[in-house]
mmCIF file of C-alpha atoms and ligand atoms in Angstrom:
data_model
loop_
_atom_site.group_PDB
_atom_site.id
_atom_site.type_symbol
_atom_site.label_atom_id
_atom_site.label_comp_id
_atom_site.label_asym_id
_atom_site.label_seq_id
_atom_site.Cartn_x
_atom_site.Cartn_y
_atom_site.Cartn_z
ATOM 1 C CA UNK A 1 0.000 0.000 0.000
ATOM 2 C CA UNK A 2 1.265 3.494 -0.732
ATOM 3 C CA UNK A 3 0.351 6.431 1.365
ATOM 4 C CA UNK A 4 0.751 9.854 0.419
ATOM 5 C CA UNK A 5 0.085 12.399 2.866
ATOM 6 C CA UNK A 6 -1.759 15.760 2.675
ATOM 7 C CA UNK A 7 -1.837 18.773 4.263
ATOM 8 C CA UNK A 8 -5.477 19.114 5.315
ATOM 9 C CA UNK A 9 -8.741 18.197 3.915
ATOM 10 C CA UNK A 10 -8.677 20.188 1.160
ATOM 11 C CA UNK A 11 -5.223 19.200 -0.369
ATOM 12 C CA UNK A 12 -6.158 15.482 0.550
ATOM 13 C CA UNK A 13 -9.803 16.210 -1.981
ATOM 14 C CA UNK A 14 -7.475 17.697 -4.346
ATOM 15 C CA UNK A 15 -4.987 14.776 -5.159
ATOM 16 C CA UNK A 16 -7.644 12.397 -4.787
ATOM 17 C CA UNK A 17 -9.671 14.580 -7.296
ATOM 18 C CA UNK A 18 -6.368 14.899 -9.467
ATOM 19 C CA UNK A 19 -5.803 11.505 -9.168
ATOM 20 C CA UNK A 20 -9.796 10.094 -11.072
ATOM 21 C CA UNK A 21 -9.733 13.045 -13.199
ATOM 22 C CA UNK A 22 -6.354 11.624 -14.771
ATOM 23 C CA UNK A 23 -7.828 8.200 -15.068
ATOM 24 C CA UNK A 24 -10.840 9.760 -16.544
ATOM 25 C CA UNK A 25 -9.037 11.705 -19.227
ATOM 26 C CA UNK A 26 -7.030 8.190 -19.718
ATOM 27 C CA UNK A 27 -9.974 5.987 -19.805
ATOM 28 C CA UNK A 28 -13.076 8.139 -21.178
ATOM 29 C CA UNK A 29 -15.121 4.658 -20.479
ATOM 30 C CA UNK A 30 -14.017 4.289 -16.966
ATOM 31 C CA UNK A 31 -15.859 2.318 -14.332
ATOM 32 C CA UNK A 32 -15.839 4.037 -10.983
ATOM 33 C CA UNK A 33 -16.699 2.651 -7.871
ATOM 34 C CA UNK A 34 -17.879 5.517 -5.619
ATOM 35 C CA UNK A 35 -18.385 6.452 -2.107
ATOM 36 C CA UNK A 36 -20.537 8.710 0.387
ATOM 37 C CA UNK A 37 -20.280 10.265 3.707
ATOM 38 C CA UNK A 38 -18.662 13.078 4.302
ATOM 39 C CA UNK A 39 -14.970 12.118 3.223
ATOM 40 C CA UNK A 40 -15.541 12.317 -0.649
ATOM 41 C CA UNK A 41 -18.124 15.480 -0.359
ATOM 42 C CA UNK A 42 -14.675 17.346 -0.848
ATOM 43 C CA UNK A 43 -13.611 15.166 -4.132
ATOM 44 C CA UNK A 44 -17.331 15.546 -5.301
ATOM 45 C CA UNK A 45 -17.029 19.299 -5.203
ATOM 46 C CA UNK A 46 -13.462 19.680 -7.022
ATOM 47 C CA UNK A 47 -14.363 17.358 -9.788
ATOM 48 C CA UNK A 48 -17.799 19.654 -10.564
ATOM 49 C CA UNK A 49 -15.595 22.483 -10.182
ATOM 50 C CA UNK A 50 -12.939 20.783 -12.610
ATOM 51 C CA UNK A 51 -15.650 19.818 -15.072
ATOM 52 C CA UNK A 52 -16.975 23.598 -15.288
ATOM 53 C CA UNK A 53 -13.539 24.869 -15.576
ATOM 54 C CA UNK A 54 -11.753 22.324 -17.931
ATOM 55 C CA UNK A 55 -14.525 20.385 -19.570
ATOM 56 C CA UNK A 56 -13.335 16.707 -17.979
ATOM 57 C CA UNK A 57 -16.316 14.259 -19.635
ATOM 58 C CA UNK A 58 -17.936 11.954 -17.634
ATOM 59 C CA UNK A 59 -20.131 10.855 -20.567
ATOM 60 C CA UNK A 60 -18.861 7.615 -20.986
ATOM 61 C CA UNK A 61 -18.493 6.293 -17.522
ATOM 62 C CA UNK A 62 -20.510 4.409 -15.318
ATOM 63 C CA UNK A 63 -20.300 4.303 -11.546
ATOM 64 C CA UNK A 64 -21.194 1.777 -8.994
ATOM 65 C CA UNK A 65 -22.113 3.204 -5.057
ATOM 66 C CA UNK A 66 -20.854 0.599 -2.236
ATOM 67 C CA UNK A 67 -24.264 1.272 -0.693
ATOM 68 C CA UNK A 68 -27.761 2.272 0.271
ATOM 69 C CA UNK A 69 -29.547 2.351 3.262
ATOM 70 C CA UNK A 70 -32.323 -0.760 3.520
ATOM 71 C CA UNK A 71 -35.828 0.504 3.321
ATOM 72 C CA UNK A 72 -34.726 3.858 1.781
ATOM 73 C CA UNK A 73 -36.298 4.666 -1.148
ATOM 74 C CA UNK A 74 -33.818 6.394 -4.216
ATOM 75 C CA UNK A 75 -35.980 9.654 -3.657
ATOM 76 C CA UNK A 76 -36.009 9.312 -0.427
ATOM 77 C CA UNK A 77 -33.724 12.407 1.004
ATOM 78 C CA UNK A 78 -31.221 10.425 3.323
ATOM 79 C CA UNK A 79 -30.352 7.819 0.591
ATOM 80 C CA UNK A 80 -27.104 7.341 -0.806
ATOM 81 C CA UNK A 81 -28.415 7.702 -4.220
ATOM 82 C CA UNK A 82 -30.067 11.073 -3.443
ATOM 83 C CA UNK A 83 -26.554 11.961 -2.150
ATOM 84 C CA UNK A 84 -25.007 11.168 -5.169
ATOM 85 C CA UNK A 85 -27.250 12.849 -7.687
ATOM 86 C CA UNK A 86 -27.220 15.940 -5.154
ATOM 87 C CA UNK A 87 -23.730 16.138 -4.425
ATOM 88 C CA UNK A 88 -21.825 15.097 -7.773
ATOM 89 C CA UNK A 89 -24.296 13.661 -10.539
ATOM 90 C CA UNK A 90 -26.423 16.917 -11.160
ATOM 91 C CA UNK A 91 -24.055 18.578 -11.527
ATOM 92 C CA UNK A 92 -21.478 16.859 -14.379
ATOM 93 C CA UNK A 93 -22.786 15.156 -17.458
ATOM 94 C CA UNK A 94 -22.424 11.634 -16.417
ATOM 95 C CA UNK A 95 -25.426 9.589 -18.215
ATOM 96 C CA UNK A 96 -27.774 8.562 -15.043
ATOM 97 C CA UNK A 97 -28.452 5.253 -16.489
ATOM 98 C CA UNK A 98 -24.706 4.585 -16.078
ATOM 99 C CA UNK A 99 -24.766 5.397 -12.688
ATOM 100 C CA UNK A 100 -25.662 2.453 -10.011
ATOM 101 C CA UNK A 101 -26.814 2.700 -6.286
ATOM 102 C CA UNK A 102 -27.746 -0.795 -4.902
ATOM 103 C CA UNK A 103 -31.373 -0.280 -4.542
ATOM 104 C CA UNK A 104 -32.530 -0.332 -0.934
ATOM 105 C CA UNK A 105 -36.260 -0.651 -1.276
ATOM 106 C CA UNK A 106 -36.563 -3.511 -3.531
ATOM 107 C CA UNK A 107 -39.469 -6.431 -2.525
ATOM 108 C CA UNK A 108 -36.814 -9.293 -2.715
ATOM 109 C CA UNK A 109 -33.066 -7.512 -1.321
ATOM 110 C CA UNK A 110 -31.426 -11.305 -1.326
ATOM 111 C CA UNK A 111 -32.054 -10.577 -5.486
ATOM 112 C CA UNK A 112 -30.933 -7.131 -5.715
ATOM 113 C CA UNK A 113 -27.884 -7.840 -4.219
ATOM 114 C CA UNK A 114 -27.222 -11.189 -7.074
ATOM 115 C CA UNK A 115 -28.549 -8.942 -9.599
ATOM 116 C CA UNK A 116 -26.321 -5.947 -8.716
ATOM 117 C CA UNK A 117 -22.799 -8.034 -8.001
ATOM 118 C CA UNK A 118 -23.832 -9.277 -11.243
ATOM 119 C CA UNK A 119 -24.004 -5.983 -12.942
ATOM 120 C CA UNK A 120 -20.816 -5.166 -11.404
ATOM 121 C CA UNK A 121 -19.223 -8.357 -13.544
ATOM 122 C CA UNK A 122 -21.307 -7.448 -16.565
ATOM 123 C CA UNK A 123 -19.387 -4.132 -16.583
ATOM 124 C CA UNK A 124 -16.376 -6.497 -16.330
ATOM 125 C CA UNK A 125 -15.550 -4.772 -12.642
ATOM 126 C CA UNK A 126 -14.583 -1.563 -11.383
ATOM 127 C CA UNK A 127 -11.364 0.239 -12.337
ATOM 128 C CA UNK A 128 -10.617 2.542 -9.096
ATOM 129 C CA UNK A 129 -12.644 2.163 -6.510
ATOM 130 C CA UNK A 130 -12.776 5.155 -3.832
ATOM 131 C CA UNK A 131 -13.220 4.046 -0.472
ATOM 132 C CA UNK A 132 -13.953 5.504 2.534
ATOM 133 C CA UNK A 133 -12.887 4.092 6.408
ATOM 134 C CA UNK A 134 -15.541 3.691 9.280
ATOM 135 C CA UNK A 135 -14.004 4.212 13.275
ATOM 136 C CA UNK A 136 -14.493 0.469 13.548
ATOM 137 C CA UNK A 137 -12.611 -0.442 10.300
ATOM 138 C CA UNK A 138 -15.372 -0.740 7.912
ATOM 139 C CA UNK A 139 -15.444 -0.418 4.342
ATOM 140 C CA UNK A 140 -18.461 0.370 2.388
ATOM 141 C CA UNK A 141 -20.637 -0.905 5.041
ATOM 142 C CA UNK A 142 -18.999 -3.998 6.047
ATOM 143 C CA UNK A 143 -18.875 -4.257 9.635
ATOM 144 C CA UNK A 144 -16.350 -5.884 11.691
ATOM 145 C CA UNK A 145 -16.940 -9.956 11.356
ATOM 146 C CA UNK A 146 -17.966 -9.904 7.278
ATOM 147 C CA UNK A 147 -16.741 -12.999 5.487
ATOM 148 C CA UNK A 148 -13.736 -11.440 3.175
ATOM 149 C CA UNK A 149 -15.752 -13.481 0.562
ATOM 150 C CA UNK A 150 -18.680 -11.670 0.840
ATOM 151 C CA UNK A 151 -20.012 -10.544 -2.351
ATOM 152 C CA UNK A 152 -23.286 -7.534 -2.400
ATOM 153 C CA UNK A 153 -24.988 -8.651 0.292
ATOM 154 C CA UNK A 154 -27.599 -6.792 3.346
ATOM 155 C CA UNK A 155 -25.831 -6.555 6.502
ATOM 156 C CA UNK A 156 -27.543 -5.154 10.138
ATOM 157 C CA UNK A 157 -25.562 -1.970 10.838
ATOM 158 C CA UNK A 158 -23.623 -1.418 14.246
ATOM 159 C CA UNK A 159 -24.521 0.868 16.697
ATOM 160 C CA UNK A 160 -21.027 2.878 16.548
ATOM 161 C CA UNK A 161 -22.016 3.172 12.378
ATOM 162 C CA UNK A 162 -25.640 4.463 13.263
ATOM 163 C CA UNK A 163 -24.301 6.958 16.062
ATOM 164 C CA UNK A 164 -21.364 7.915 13.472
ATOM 165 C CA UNK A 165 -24.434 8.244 10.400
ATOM 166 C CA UNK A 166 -26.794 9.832 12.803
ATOM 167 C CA UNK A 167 -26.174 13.465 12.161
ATOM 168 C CA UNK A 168 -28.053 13.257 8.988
ATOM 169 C CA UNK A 169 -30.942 12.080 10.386
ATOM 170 C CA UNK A 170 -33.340 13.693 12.651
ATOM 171 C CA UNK A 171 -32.697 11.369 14.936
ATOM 172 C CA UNK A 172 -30.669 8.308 16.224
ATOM 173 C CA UNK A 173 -33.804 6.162 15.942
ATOM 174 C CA UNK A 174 -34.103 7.290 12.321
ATOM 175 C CA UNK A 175 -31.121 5.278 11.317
ATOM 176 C CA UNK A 176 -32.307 3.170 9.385
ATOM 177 C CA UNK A 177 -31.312 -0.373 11.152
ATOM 178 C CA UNK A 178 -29.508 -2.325 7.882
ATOM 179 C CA UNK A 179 -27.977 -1.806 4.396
ATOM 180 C CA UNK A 180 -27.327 -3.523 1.069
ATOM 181 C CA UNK A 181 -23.656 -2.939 0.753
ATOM 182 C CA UNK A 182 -20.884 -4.606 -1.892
ATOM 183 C CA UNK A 183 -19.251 -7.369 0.206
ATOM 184 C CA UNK A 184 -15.224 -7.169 0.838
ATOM 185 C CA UNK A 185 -14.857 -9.769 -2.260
ATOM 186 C CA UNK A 186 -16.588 -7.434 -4.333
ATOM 187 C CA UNK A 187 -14.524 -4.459 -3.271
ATOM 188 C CA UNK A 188 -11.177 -6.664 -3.543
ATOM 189 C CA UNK A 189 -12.209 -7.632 -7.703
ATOM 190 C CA UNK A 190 -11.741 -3.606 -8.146
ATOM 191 C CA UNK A 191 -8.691 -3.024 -10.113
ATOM 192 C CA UNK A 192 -7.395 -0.712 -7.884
ATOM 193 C CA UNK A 193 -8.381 1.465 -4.727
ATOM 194 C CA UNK A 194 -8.001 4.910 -3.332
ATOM 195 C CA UNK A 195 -8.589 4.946 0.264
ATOM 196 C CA UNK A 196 -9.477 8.547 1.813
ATOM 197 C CA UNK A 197 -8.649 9.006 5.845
ATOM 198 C CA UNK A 198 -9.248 12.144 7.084
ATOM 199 C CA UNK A 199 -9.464 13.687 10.611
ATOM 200 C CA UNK A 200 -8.099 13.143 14.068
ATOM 201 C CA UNK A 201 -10.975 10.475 15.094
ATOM 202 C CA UNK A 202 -9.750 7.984 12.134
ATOM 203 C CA UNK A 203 -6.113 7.857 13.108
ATOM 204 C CA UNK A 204 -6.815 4.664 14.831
ATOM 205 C CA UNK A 205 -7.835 3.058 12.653
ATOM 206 C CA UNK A 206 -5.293 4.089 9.937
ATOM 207 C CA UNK A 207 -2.686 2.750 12.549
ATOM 208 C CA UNK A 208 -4.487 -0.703 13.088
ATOM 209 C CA UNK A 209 -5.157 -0.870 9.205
ATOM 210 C CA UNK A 210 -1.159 -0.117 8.606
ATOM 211 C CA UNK A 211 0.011 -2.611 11.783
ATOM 212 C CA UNK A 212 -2.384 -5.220 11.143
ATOM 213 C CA UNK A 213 -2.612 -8.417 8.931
ATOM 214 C CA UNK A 214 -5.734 -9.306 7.119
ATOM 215 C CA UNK A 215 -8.161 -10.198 9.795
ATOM 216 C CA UNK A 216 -11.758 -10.642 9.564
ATOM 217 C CA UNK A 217 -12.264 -8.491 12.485
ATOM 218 C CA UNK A 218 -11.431 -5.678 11.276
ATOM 219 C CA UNK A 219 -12.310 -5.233 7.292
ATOM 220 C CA UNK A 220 -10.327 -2.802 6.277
ATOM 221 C CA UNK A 221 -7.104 -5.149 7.019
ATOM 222 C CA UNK A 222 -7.870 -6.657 4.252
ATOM 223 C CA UNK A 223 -6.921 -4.086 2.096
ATOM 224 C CA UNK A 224 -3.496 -5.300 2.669
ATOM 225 C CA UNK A 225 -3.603 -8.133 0.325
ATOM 226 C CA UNK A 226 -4.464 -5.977 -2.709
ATOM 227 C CA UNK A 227 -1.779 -5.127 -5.285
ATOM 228 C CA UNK A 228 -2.924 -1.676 -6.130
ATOM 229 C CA UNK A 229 -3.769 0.393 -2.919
ATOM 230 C CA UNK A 230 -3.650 3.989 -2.454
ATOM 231 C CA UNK A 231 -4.080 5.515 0.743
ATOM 232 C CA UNK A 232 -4.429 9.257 1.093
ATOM 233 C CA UNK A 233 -3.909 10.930 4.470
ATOM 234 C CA UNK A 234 -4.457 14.295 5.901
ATOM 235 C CA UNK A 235 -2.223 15.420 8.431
ATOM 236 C CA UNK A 236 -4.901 15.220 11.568
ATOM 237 C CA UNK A 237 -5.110 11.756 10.715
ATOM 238 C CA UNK A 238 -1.733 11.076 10.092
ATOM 239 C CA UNK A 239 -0.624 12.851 13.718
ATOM 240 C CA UNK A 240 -2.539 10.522 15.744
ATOM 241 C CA UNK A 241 -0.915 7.916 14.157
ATOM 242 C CA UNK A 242 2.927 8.974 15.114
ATOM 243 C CA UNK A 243 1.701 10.324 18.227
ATOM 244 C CA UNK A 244 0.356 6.965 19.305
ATOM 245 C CA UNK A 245 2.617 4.558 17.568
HETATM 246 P P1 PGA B 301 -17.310 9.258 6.688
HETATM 247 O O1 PGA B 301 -17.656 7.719 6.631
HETATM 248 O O2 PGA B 301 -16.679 9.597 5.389
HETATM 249 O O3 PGA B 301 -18.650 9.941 6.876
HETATM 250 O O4 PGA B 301 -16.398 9.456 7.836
HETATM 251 C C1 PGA B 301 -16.721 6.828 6.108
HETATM 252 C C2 PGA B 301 -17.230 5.438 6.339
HETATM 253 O O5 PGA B 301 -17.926 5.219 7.343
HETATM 254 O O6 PGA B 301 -16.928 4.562 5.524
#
């Protein structure tokens, strides 16, 4: 894994912004695999600003979301794939049939999960996938204990993720209690990965993701065993780290 470090926030967006709109311009026909929260919001907002300034064409590429909320509508306000279109697909020219949020309010979820690691393969896999880390080492929503196999699949959210995720709700109970999210096998097929840590309260677990080997307890470990890993750091979450170590 190589880590590059960044000055703040801001600088850490930047490069990682740099970094897909290079692999854009490479690749016009590009499949992303994209993230939410609030880490990316940053890379979201310098790629819209890139593609009014400069023109970069997202015409040809599709994107895949790690997740959606279970029981969450598209339309509904707090989904991941209202985030999306709010936050980065309004506002570039991506084609919105190319861009894929596992759907959270199907009848049958066992089938949208199949049907969307399926997809994923139809596509013939994701070229970079963006990835965000959770306090307790998750990635996309794969909580500590998930299968490194695991393929799309729903999974009953932690209490530490609904606390972290509650701020967007009105309330804690509003959470919704489970999400479909892209297993750790599914995120592991992506031809490479670009891993965003930012902010004092991750530096733990950028230290137990950099001192660990791949165990099952905590997912992001697993990252270790993929050949093409880039982890970008700002500085708050990098200081933890040397403090602690
Ligand atoms: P955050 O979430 O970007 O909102 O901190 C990351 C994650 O939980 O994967």
């Amino acid at each position: 894994m190589k880590l590059i470090e960044a000055k703040d926030y801001k600088e850490m967006s930047k490069i990682a912004a740099d970094i897909m709109i290079k692999k854009v311009a490479d690749n016009p026909a590009i499949t992303l695999g994209l993230a939410t929260g609030g880490t990316p919001l940053g890379i979201y907002s310098s790629l819209i600003d890139d593609h009014k300034e400069n023109g970069t064409s997202y015409n040809g590429v599709t994107s895949f979301n790690l997740d959606e909320y279970a029981g969450l509508s598209g339309k509904d306000p707090n989904s991941y794939r209202s985030y999306m279109n709010e936050n980065f697909f309004h506002h570039i020219d991506i084609q919105k049939e190319n861009t894929f949020v596992p759907c959270g309010d199907a009848e049958d979820l066992q089938k949208a999960c199949a049907d969307y690691e399926a997809l994923i393969k139809a596509h013939k896999g994701i070229d970079l996938q963006i990835l965000g880390i959770g306090e307790n080492g998750h990635i996309g929503f794969n909580e500590p204990g998930t299968s490194f196999d695991s393929e799309t699949h729903v999974v009953q959210l932690t209490d530490s993720t609904r606390q972290a995720n509650a701020r967007y709700f009105s309330s804690l109970e509003a959470v919704p209690q489970a999400a479909v999210t892209m297993g750790i096998a599914s995120i592991m097929k992506s031809k490479e990965i670009l891993l965003l840590v930012s902010g004092k309260q991750k530096s733990e677990a950028l230290k137990q993701l950099l001192n660990s080997s791949p165990d099952e307890s905590f997912p992001a470990s697993v990252l270790n065993k993929h050949p093409y890993v880039t982890i970008l750091a700002d500085k708050a979450a990098i200081a933890g780290l040397i403090v602690n170590s």
